[in-house]
Amino acid sequence: HTGALLFLDLDNFKRINDSLGHNAGDEILVELSQRLTRVLNPTDTLARVGGDEFIILIENVGDSHKQASLESELMAKVVQSVFYDKFEIGDLAFQVSCSIGICLINNANAISENILKFADTAMYRSKMKGGNSSSFYDPALQTLLENQTELETDIVRAIACDEFCAYFQPQLSIDGSIIGAEALIRWNHPTKGLISPNSFIPIAEQFGLIQKLQNIVLRDICILLETLRDHNVLKNQFNVSINISQCQFNSSTLKGELFKAIETYDVLPSQIKLEITESMLAGDLMSTVKQMKELKSQGFVFSIDDFGTGYSCLKHLSVLPIDELKIDKSFIDKVLDNASGQSIVQSIIGLGHSLDINIVAEGVESAEQLHILKSMGVNAVQGFLFAKPLTHSNYLKWHKE
Ligand code: C2E
Ligand code: CA
Ligand code: CA
């Protein structure tokens, strides 16, 4: 290798800049350039290419290097010596981090204009890892990103063509009466058939399309509630849950979108249950509490999804307005296996009940599972044993039976 091109993008620059005003951002950039200049060799090149983006051309990295050792060398040079110390602005000090993409330059691509694009692609990969990291470019990455971009374009098209809708999976109380349903999005693709959410939700989140999908689900939930009411089969305690993505939960528009939907369709907030995952509680607790309390005071119901897979501590649970914990399917799968499979479920149930929170078991597939879960004190169940997620009209039939 004759060299390496580093594409460096700050992770939290915008947030710091927005909270302090513009001069603060400039001060950080100046300080950063000075720090970088100090650690680089005279033969290296440093350039700022955008708001908070830099490129660094490092000459002669040598071809004896293994990728891993080169990476740790570059990271030590750039990250540890430049980003380790906080940036001081007035009385405040900020930790700044960055995402780095690295493209090795060899004789084959030395004259290629694509090097910059490759390094940028690798930088983007670091962003997707959550920032504060580095990635090397390789051609497979390009293919991955191209596929993602293709999927993104297809999602945009599919939204316009009305190919998304919600399916509904019934939730029953442990004694068998119907208490609610979970809305699960489906993509009716013209050539690929019915596509499951796991393959497109992450892309929709990444490309800022999740809000649009969420609004489709919200609309379908309200239409279902309205239909149940029109057929005189809507019970007081019945609610439909919607899965809320992390980025959506953090966004200031969530409350507005919820109200827009329920007002359009004349639905009550208490008929909508917001499912957030346990891992979402691990972030900024203050703002999570604030957001939850506000929505809760409006009447919305809260459920913690995938419970047991994250790392919430008891302290958190007791300060949050939680109505329900959903025990993750992976635990329900093991409940018949052995004593340890049971003890996890039993302790989640104990925890929930001590906090006066309902416990729902999801992914219940057999009568044996149902039997043991009942004996353990689970309040409600959901799973293929009762019904798979159903279309609006199939759900309506199921509900009326
Ligand atoms: P989840 O929220 O944990 O949803 C439960 C998943 O388990 C659903 O998969 C459901 O069909 C499936 N399931 C329910 N009972 C059983 C069972 O007895 N056996 C088995 N094998 N599976 C069962 P689905 O619909 O493919 O959804 C997958 C994930 O996609 C959901 O996991 C959720 O995280 C996400 N998702 C679905 N709809 C939405 C949505 O509207 N918005 C967002 N943000 N995420 C969604
Ligand atoms: Ca869920
Ligand atoms: Ca779940």
Tab-separated table of C-alpha atoms and ligand atoms in Angstrom:
chain	number	residue	atom	x	y	z
A	1	HIS	CA	0.000	0.000	0.000
A	2	THR	CA	1.144	3.436	-0.772
A	3	GLY	CA	-1.188	5.207	1.609
A	4	ALA	CA	-4.570	5.524	3.229
A	5	LEU	CA	-7.379	7.982	2.952
A	6	LEU	CA	-9.358	8.635	6.119
A	7	PHE	CA	-12.796	10.161	5.976
A	8	LEU	CA	-13.712	11.556	9.344
A	9	ASP	CA	-17.111	12.834	10.406
A	10	LEU	CA	-17.926	14.139	13.864
A	11	ASP	CA	-20.748	12.279	15.618
A	12	ASN	CA	-22.122	14.877	17.959
A	13	PHE	CA	-21.044	18.148	16.417
A	14	LYS	CA	-24.505	19.310	15.460
A	15	ARG	CA	-25.914	18.692	18.906
A	16	ILE	CA	-23.108	20.607	20.612
A	17	ASN	CA	-23.335	23.398	18.074
A	18	ASP	CA	-27.106	23.675	18.409
A	19	SER	CA	-26.969	23.787	22.162
A	20	LEU	CA	-24.253	26.431	22.280
A	21	GLY	CA	-24.699	28.608	19.232
A	22	HIS	CA	-22.589	28.876	16.114
A	23	ASN	CA	-19.345	30.335	17.347
A	24	ALA	CA	-18.942	27.400	19.693
A	25	GLY	CA	-18.994	24.993	16.759
A	26	ASP	CA	-16.351	27.041	14.944
A	27	GLU	CA	-14.159	27.027	18.037
A	28	ILE	CA	-14.345	23.248	18.198
A	29	LEU	CA	-13.455	22.923	14.513
A	30	VAL	CA	-10.465	25.228	14.829
A	31	GLU	CA	-9.231	23.425	17.916
A	32	LEU	CA	-9.766	20.086	16.185
A	33	SER	CA	-7.779	21.124	13.086
A	34	GLN	CA	-4.930	22.257	15.317
A	35	ARG	CA	-4.909	18.983	17.226
A	36	LEU	CA	-4.966	16.965	14.017
A	37	THR	CA	-2.173	19.020	12.480
A	38	ARG	CA	-0.041	18.359	15.545
A	39	VAL	CA	-0.284	14.561	15.287
A	40	LEU	CA	0.040	14.213	11.524
A	41	ASN	CA	3.334	13.932	9.660
A	42	PRO	CA	4.423	16.772	7.389
A	43	THR	CA	3.841	14.508	4.384
A	44	ASP	CA	0.222	13.830	5.364
A	45	THR	CA	-2.567	16.027	4.085
A	46	LEU	CA	-5.473	17.333	6.111
A	47	ALA	CA	-8.510	18.996	4.572
A	48	ARG	CA	-11.911	20.024	5.788
A	49	VAL	CA	-14.483	18.987	3.224
A	50	GLY	CA	-17.765	19.935	4.769
A	51	GLY	CA	-19.360	21.264	7.939
A	52	ASP	CA	-17.849	18.743	10.307
A	53	GLU	CA	-16.107	16.441	7.883
A	54	PHE	CA	-12.394	16.052	7.379
A	55	ILE	CA	-10.266	13.962	5.099
A	56	ILE	CA	-6.763	12.906	5.939
A	57	LEU	CA	-4.391	11.502	3.373
A	58	ILE	CA	-1.694	9.459	5.016
A	59	GLU	CA	1.293	8.605	2.883
A	60	ASN	CA	3.323	5.459	2.963
A	61	VAL	CA	1.475	3.266	5.382
A	62	GLY	CA	3.605	0.406	4.018
A	63	ASP	CA	2.286	-2.832	2.596
A	64	SER	CA	3.537	-5.093	5.356
A	65	HIS	CA	0.668	-3.900	7.509
A	66	LYS	CA	-2.193	-6.125	8.459
A	67	GLN	CA	-5.497	-4.293	8.357
A	68	ALA	CA	-6.034	-4.725	12.110
A	69	SER	CA	-2.656	-3.362	13.150
A	70	LEU	CA	-2.927	-0.503	10.707
A	71	GLU	CA	-6.340	0.310	12.093
A	72	SER	CA	-5.143	0.385	15.687
A	73	GLU	CA	-2.171	2.490	14.650
A	74	LEU	CA	-4.363	4.991	12.840
A	75	MET	CA	-6.878	5.031	15.642
A	76	ALA	CA	-4.159	5.653	18.197
A	77	LYS	CA	-2.756	8.432	16.069
A	78	VAL	CA	-6.017	10.144	15.248
A	79	VAL	CA	-8.609	9.178	17.795
A	80	GLN	CA	-6.762	8.687	21.031
A	81	SER	CA	-4.466	11.664	20.687
A	82	VAL	CA	-7.053	14.027	19.228
A	83	PHE	CA	-10.412	13.112	20.715
A	84	TYR	CA	-9.396	11.844	24.119
A	85	ASP	CA	-9.255	15.287	25.712
A	86	LYS	CA	-12.465	17.215	26.027
A	87	PHE	CA	-12.997	20.401	24.054
A	88	GLU	CA	-13.400	23.413	26.273
A	89	ILE	CA	-15.727	26.219	25.350
A	90	GLY	CA	-16.031	28.873	28.020
A	91	ASP	CA	-16.803	27.064	31.251
A	92	LEU	CA	-18.091	23.975	29.497
A	93	ALA	CA	-16.206	20.908	28.355
A	94	PHE	CA	-17.419	18.529	25.673
A	95	GLN	CA	-16.396	15.086	24.630
A	96	VAL	CA	-16.389	14.928	20.855
A	97	SER	CA	-16.321	11.638	18.967
A	98	CYS	CA	-16.072	10.759	15.312
A	99	SER	CA	-16.813	8.059	12.762
A	100	ILE	CA	-13.957	7.155	10.461
A	101	GLY	CA	-13.867	5.436	7.109
A	102	ILE	CA	-10.551	4.171	5.821
A	103	CYS	CA	-9.703	3.382	2.220
A	104	LEU	CA	-6.303	1.895	1.552
A	105	ILE	CA	-4.628	3.301	-1.512
A	106	ASN	CA	-2.646	0.896	-3.622
A	107	ASN	CA	-1.246	0.969	-7.111
A	108	ALA	CA	-4.466	-0.359	-8.531
A	109	ASN	CA	-6.667	2.421	-7.285
A	110	ALA	CA	-4.119	5.173	-6.736
A	111	ILE	CA	-5.474	7.295	-9.523
A	112	SER	CA	-9.103	6.479	-8.957
A	113	GLU	CA	-11.427	9.333	-8.135
A	114	ASN	CA	-13.459	6.813	-6.223
A	115	ILE	CA	-11.113	6.665	-3.247
A	116	LEU	CA	-12.924	9.506	-1.564
A	117	LYS	CA	-16.266	7.887	-2.223
A	118	PHE	CA	-14.971	4.576	-0.866
A	119	ALA	CA	-13.689	6.198	2.325
A	120	ASP	CA	-17.018	7.984	2.684
A	121	THR	CA	-18.834	4.664	2.259
A	122	ALA	CA	-16.706	3.115	4.984
A	123	MET	CA	-17.345	6.142	7.210
A	124	TYR	CA	-21.064	5.605	6.717
A	125	ARG	CA	-20.613	2.041	7.906
A	126	SER	CA	-19.014	3.383	11.107
A	127	LYS	CA	-22.030	5.637	11.602
A	128	MET	CA	-24.280	2.611	11.290
A	129	LYS	CA	-22.242	0.861	13.963
A	130	GLY	CA	-23.377	3.692	16.228
A	131	GLY	CA	-20.497	6.105	15.674
A	132	ASN	CA	-17.237	6.480	17.577
A	133	SER	CA	-15.674	3.755	15.453
A	134	SER	CA	-13.744	3.096	12.273
A	135	SER	CA	-14.315	0.847	9.267
A	136	PHE	CA	-12.275	-0.174	6.266
A	137	TYR	CA	-13.696	0.029	2.808
A	138	ASP	CA	-14.162	-3.188	0.944
A	139	PRO	CA	-16.137	-3.835	-2.232
A	140	ALA	CA	-18.700	-6.001	-0.382
A	141	LEU	CA	-19.626	-2.947	1.634
A	142	GLN	CA	-20.429	-1.120	-1.559
A	143	THR	CA	-22.791	-3.903	-2.618
A	144	LEU	CA	-24.444	-3.919	0.795
A	145	LEU	CA	-25.034	-0.190	0.665
A	146	GLU	CA	-26.286	-0.362	-2.903
A	147	ASN	CA	-28.795	-3.038	-1.891
A	148	GLN	CA	-29.927	-0.893	0.978
A	149	THR	CA	-30.349	2.108	-1.257
A	150	GLU	CA	-32.353	-0.003	-3.661
A	151	LEU	CA	-34.589	-1.173	-0.833
A	152	GLU	CA	-35.009	2.403	0.330
A	153	THR	CA	-36.148	3.475	-3.130
A	154	ASP	CA	-38.552	0.556	-3.212
A	155	ILE	CA	-40.012	1.489	0.194
A	156	VAL	CA	-40.610	5.052	-0.995
A	157	ARG	CA	-42.357	3.692	-4.088
A	158	ALA	CA	-44.366	1.216	-2.014
A	159	ILE	CA	-45.610	3.928	0.344
A	160	ALA	CA	-46.898	5.891	-2.646
A	161	CYS	CA	-48.514	2.742	-4.046
A	162	ASP	CA	-50.193	1.930	-0.737
A	163	GLU	CA	-48.518	-1.476	-0.373
A	164	PHE	CA	-48.126	-1.338	3.417
A	165	CYS	CA	-50.817	-2.216	5.922
A	166	ALA	CA	-51.199	-3.452	9.464
A	167	TYR	CA	-52.078	-7.023	10.426
A	168	PHE	CA	-53.523	-7.707	13.847
A	169	GLN	CA	-52.639	-10.448	16.299
A	170	PRO	CA	-55.144	-11.029	19.123
A	171	GLN	CA	-54.171	-10.780	22.771
A	172	LEU	CA	-56.160	-12.754	25.307
A	173	SER	CA	-56.425	-12.599	29.049
A	174	ILE	CA	-55.234	-15.797	30.714
A	175	ASP	CA	-58.867	-16.885	31.165
A	176	GLY	CA	-59.434	-16.638	27.413
A	177	SER	CA	-61.326	-13.391	26.900
A	178	ILE	CA	-60.112	-11.020	24.228
A	179	ILE	CA	-58.404	-7.915	25.609
A	180	GLY	CA	-56.569	-6.428	22.664
A	181	ALA	CA	-54.472	-6.894	19.557
A	182	GLU	CA	-50.991	-6.012	18.375
A	183	ALA	CA	-50.674	-4.220	15.058
A	184	LEU	CA	-47.805	-5.616	12.965
A	185	ILE	CA	-46.871	-4.007	9.689
A	186	ARG	CA	-46.800	-5.991	6.444
A	187	TRP	CA	-45.584	-5.148	2.978
A	188	ASN	CA	-47.667	-6.506	0.133
A	189	HIS	CA	-44.978	-6.439	-2.531
A	190	PRO	CA	-46.222	-6.777	-6.138
A	191	THR	CA	-43.481	-9.266	-7.121
A	192	LYS	CA	-41.984	-10.483	-3.826
A	193	GLY	CA	-45.240	-11.214	-2.017
A	194	LEU	CA	-45.810	-10.533	1.672
A	195	ILE	CA	-42.618	-9.176	3.266
A	196	SER	CA	-41.984	-9.387	6.998
A	197	PRO	CA	-41.033	-6.240	8.926
A	198	ASN	CA	-37.636	-7.475	10.109
A	199	SER	CA	-36.291	-7.056	6.585
A	200	PHE	CA	-37.456	-3.479	6.008
A	201	ILE	CA	-38.014	-1.756	9.368
A	202	PRO	CA	-34.262	-1.261	10.040
A	203	ILE	CA	-33.821	0.304	6.590
A	204	ALA	CA	-36.885	2.495	7.063
A	205	GLU	CA	-35.423	3.661	10.368
A	206	GLN	CA	-32.052	4.387	8.825
A	207	PHE	CA	-33.455	6.381	5.939
A	208	GLY	CA	-35.971	8.392	7.915
A	209	LEU	CA	-39.011	6.604	6.497
A	210	ILE	CA	-40.250	5.056	9.718
A	211	GLN	CA	-42.595	7.933	10.520
A	212	LYS	CA	-44.508	7.362	7.296
A	213	LEU	CA	-44.856	3.640	8.017
A	214	GLN	CA	-45.881	4.321	11.579
A	215	ASN	CA	-48.626	6.631	10.390
A	216	ILE	CA	-49.973	3.904	8.122
A	217	VAL	CA	-50.116	1.515	11.078
A	218	LEU	CA	-51.731	4.167	13.267
A	219	ARG	CA	-54.342	4.817	10.599
A	220	ASP	CA	-55.118	1.097	10.286
A	221	ILE	CA	-55.388	0.744	14.071
A	222	CYS	CA	-57.893	3.585	14.244
A	223	ILE	CA	-59.886	2.140	11.346
A	224	LEU	CA	-60.030	-1.218	13.128
A	225	LEU	CA	-61.173	0.367	16.390
A	226	GLU	CA	-63.807	2.318	14.505
A	227	THR	CA	-65.041	-0.806	12.721
A	228	LEU	CA	-65.247	-2.738	16.003
A	229	ARG	CA	-67.254	0.107	17.489
A	230	ASP	CA	-69.578	0.219	14.479
A	231	HIS	CA	-70.185	-3.516	14.869
A	232	ASN	CA	-70.869	-3.035	18.580
A	233	VAL	CA	-68.062	-5.393	19.581
A	234	LEU	CA	-65.640	-2.875	21.059
A	235	LYS	CA	-65.203	-3.544	24.756
A	236	ASN	CA	-64.163	-0.842	27.202
A	237	GLN	CA	-60.882	-2.417	28.183
A	238	PHE	CA	-59.836	-3.286	24.641
A	239	ASN	CA	-56.743	-1.675	23.134
A	240	VAL	CA	-54.526	-2.119	20.097
A	241	SER	CA	-50.786	-1.839	20.429
A	242	ILE	CA	-48.350	-0.220	18.043
A	243	ASN	CA	-44.595	-0.866	17.964
A	244	ILE	CA	-42.687	2.370	18.372
A	245	SER	CA	-39.122	2.624	17.039
A	246	GLN	CA	-36.420	4.264	19.072
A	247	CYS	CA	-36.012	7.182	16.651
A	248	GLN	CA	-39.734	7.733	16.662
A	249	PHE	CA	-40.021	7.643	20.395
A	250	ASN	CA	-37.314	10.303	20.636
A	251	SER	CA	-38.920	12.531	18.053
A	252	SER	CA	-40.949	15.527	19.109
A	253	THR	CA	-43.600	14.744	16.516
A	254	LEU	CA	-44.837	11.491	18.093
A	255	LYS	CA	-47.463	13.113	20.292
A	256	GLY	CA	-48.790	15.223	17.419
A	257	GLU	CA	-49.044	12.228	15.090
A	258	LEU	CA	-50.868	10.186	17.720
A	259	PHE	CA	-53.401	12.938	18.312
A	260	LYS	CA	-53.871	13.611	14.637
A	261	ALA	CA	-54.806	9.959	14.138
A	262	ILE	CA	-57.121	9.557	17.106
A	263	GLU	CA	-58.896	12.824	16.371
A	264	THR	CA	-59.397	11.950	12.706
A	265	TYR	CA	-61.016	8.670	13.675
A	266	ASP	CA	-62.576	9.569	17.002
A	267	VAL	CA	-60.618	7.038	18.995
A	268	LEU	CA	-59.608	7.351	22.663
A	269	PRO	CA	-55.933	7.459	23.738
A	270	SER	CA	-56.655	4.602	26.163
A	271	GLN	CA	-57.453	2.393	23.171
A	272	ILE	CA	-53.889	2.720	21.924
A	273	LYS	CA	-50.995	0.949	23.571
A	274	LEU	CA	-47.468	2.051	22.783
A	275	GLU	CA	-44.957	-0.792	22.715
A	276	ILE	CA	-41.430	0.367	23.309
A	277	THR	CA	-38.573	-2.067	23.729
A	278	GLU	CA	-36.666	-2.629	26.901
A	279	SER	CA	-33.420	-1.465	25.293
A	280	MET	CA	-34.970	1.964	24.707
A	281	LEU	CA	-35.075	2.477	28.469
A	282	ALA	CA	-31.301	2.241	28.658
A	283	GLY	CA	-30.702	5.604	26.980
A	284	ASP	CA	-31.398	9.040	28.358
A	285	LEU	CA	-33.647	8.159	31.291
A	286	MET	CA	-34.682	11.748	32.041
A	287	SER	CA	-36.135	12.376	28.600
A	288	THR	CA	-37.652	8.881	28.443
A	289	VAL	CA	-39.478	9.480	31.722
A	290	LYS	CA	-40.658	12.880	30.517
A	291	GLN	CA	-41.941	11.570	27.181
A	292	MET	CA	-43.677	8.589	28.787
A	293	LYS	CA	-45.288	10.596	31.570
A	294	GLU	CA	-46.613	13.144	29.129
A	295	LEU	CA	-48.205	10.551	26.848
A	296	LYS	CA	-49.433	8.574	29.839
A	297	SER	CA	-51.150	11.647	31.268
A	298	GLN	CA	-52.999	11.981	27.948
A	299	GLY	CA	-54.320	8.462	28.456
A	300	PHE	CA	-52.059	6.327	26.242
A	301	VAL	CA	-51.083	2.915	27.574
A	302	PHE	CA	-47.469	1.673	27.756
A	303	SER	CA	-46.040	-1.761	27.211
A	304	ILE	CA	-42.393	-2.807	27.421
A	305	ASP	CA	-41.654	-5.191	24.560
A	306	ASP	CA	-38.985	-7.908	24.376
A	307	PHE	CA	-38.664	-7.800	28.125
A	308	GLY	CA	-35.765	-9.766	29.558
A	309	THR	CA	-33.469	-9.254	26.565
A	310	GLY	CA	-32.252	-5.788	27.542
A	311	TYR	CA	-30.675	-4.398	30.619
A	312	SER	CA	-33.229	-2.303	32.431
A	313	CYS	CA	-32.707	-2.062	36.124
A	314	LEU	CA	-35.430	-2.224	38.700
A	315	LYS	CA	-34.919	1.388	39.634
A	316	HIS	CA	-35.882	2.446	36.109
A	317	LEU	CA	-38.989	0.316	35.979
A	318	SER	CA	-40.438	1.760	39.139
A	319	VAL	CA	-40.156	5.385	37.962
A	320	LEU	CA	-41.696	4.741	34.548
A	321	PRO	CA	-45.466	4.710	33.955
A	322	ILE	CA	-45.574	1.152	32.625
A	323	ASP	CA	-48.848	-0.781	32.286
A	324	GLU	CA	-47.489	-3.997	30.848
A	325	LEU	CA	-44.353	-6.082	30.388
A	326	LYS	CA	-44.171	-8.480	27.459
A	327	ILE	CA	-41.928	-11.432	28.168
A	328	ASP	CA	-39.838	-12.040	25.077
A	329	LYS	CA	-40.632	-15.103	22.990
A	330	SER	CA	-37.130	-16.505	23.526
A	331	PHE	CA	-38.008	-17.079	27.205
A	332	ILE	CA	-41.426	-18.513	26.441
A	333	ASP	CA	-39.716	-20.964	24.058
A	334	LYS	CA	-37.676	-22.314	26.982
A	335	VAL	CA	-40.344	-22.360	29.637
A	336	LEU	CA	-40.953	-26.089	29.259
A	337	ASP	CA	-37.279	-27.024	28.893
A	338	ASN	CA	-35.949	-26.980	32.405
A	339	ALA	CA	-35.975	-25.300	35.775
A	340	SER	CA	-33.737	-22.433	34.700
A	341	GLY	CA	-36.031	-21.648	31.742
A	342	GLN	CA	-38.870	-21.397	34.203
A	343	SER	CA	-37.083	-19.411	36.846
A	344	ILE	CA	-36.358	-16.500	34.476
A	345	VAL	CA	-40.016	-16.266	33.506
A	346	GLN	CA	-41.047	-16.633	37.133
A	347	SER	CA	-38.772	-13.806	38.243
A	348	ILE	CA	-40.050	-11.472	35.508
A	349	ILE	CA	-43.607	-12.224	36.621
A	350	GLY	CA	-42.669	-11.599	40.253
A	351	LEU	CA	-40.982	-8.338	39.348
A	352	GLY	CA	-43.961	-7.156	37.304
A	353	HIS	CA	-46.498	-8.009	39.929
A	354	SER	CA	-44.519	-6.344	42.704
A	355	LEU	CA	-44.709	-3.153	40.615
A	356	ASP	CA	-48.374	-3.716	39.797
A	357	ILE	CA	-47.639	-4.244	36.100
A	358	ASN	CA	-49.499	-6.742	33.887
A	359	ILE	CA	-47.468	-9.535	32.383
A	360	VAL	CA	-48.051	-10.673	28.812
A	361	ALA	CA	-46.380	-13.764	27.375
A	362	GLU	CA	-45.749	-13.474	23.641
A	363	GLY	CA	-45.072	-16.257	21.161
A	364	VAL	CA	-47.176	-18.865	22.980
A	365	GLU	CA	-47.403	-21.836	20.611
A	366	SER	CA	-48.593	-24.809	22.659
A	367	ALA	CA	-51.252	-25.730	25.192
A	368	GLU	CA	-48.477	-26.985	27.509
A	369	GLN	CA	-46.843	-23.575	27.492
A	370	LEU	CA	-50.182	-21.909	28.180
A	371	HIS	CA	-50.827	-24.256	31.074
A	372	ILE	CA	-47.544	-23.600	32.833
A	373	LEU	CA	-47.687	-19.850	32.183
A	374	LYS	CA	-51.126	-19.753	33.756
A	375	SER	CA	-49.879	-21.585	36.826
A	376	MET	CA	-47.018	-19.094	37.083
A	377	GLY	CA	-49.349	-16.098	37.159
A	378	VAL	CA	-49.096	-14.587	33.645
A	379	ASN	CA	-51.992	-12.174	33.023
A	380	ALA	CA	-52.307	-12.316	29.258
A	381	VAL	CA	-51.079	-14.243	26.239
A	382	GLN	CA	-50.450	-13.804	22.541
A	383	GLY	CA	-49.189	-16.335	20.038
A	384	PHE	CA	-49.794	-18.741	17.183
A	385	LEU	CA	-51.672	-21.064	19.576
A	386	PHE	CA	-54.541	-18.562	19.423
A	387	ALA	CA	-54.001	-16.769	16.135
A	388	LYS	CA	-51.353	-15.552	13.730
A	389	PRO	CA	-51.344	-11.885	12.754
A	390	LEU	CA	-54.536	-11.415	10.679
A	391	THR	CA	-55.717	-8.995	8.017
A	392	HIS	CA	-58.304	-6.403	9.031
A	393	SER	CA	-61.210	-8.486	7.758
A	394	ASN	CA	-59.926	-11.794	9.140
A	395	TYR	CA	-59.312	-10.151	12.474
A	396	LEU	CA	-62.856	-8.827	12.508
A	397	LYS	CA	-64.208	-12.335	11.878
A	398	TRP	CA	-61.985	-13.788	14.595
A	399	HIS	CA	-62.996	-11.076	17.055
A	400	LYS	CA	-66.726	-11.628	16.523
A	401	GLU	CA	-66.583	-15.407	16.952
B	1	C2E	P1	-42.310	-7.948	17.956
B	1	C2E	O1	-42.863	-6.621	18.305
B	1	C2E	O2	-41.588	-8.680	19.019
B	1	C2E	O3	-43.534	-8.764	17.385
B	1	C2E	C1	-43.758	-10.111	17.631
B	1	C2E	C2	-43.360	-10.953	16.443
B	1	C2E	O4	-43.513	-12.330	16.778
B	1	C2E	C3	-44.230	-10.731	15.209
B	1	C2E	O5	-43.399	-10.901	14.078
B	1	C2E	C4	-45.244	-11.844	15.315
B	1	C2E	O6	-45.822	-12.198	14.086
B	1	C2E	C5	-44.394	-12.957	15.875
B	1	C2E	N1	-45.152	-13.933	16.637
B	1	C2E	C6	-46.233	-13.732	17.417
B	1	C2E	N2	-46.650	-14.885	17.975
B	1	C2E	C7	-45.792	-15.842	17.554
B	1	C2E	C8	-45.695	-17.259	17.775
B	1	C2E	O7	-46.460	-17.878	18.512
B	1	C2E	N3	-44.667	-17.907	17.146
B	1	C2E	C9	-43.787	-17.258	16.332
B	1	C2E	N4	-42.818	-17.962	15.761
B	1	C2E	N5	-43.854	-15.932	16.101
B	1	C2E	C10	-44.841	-15.238	16.702
B	1	C2E	P2	-43.431	-9.884	12.858
B	1	C2E	O8	-44.824	-9.449	12.577
B	1	C2E	O9	-42.643	-10.488	11.751
B	1	C2E	O10	-42.659	-8.625	13.416
B	1	C2E	C11	-41.304	-8.675	13.707
B	1	C2E	C12	-40.840	-7.416	14.396
B	1	C2E	O11	-40.919	-6.296	13.529
B	1	C2E	C13	-41.693	-7.053	15.597
B	1	C2E	O12	-41.292	-7.815	16.703
B	1	C2E	C14	-41.381	-5.588	15.730
B	1	C2E	O13	-40.177	-5.391	16.422
B	1	C2E	C15	-41.182	-5.161	14.296
B	1	C2E	N6	-42.413	-4.501	13.823
B	1	C2E	C16	-43.546	-5.051	13.345
B	1	C2E	N7	-44.456	-4.110	13.018
B	1	C2E	C17	-43.878	-2.919	13.316
B	1	C2E	C18	-44.298	-1.550	13.206
B	1	C2E	O14	-45.417	-1.215	12.798
B	1	C2E	N8	-43.417	-0.601	13.617
B	1	C2E	C19	-42.176	-0.912	14.104
B	1	C2E	N9	-41.386	0.080	14.499
B	1	C2E	N10	-41.754	-2.177	14.220
B	1	C2E	C20	-42.588	-3.174	13.825
B	2	CA	CA	-44.209	-5.852	19.768
B	3	CA	CA	-41.536	-8.744	21.198
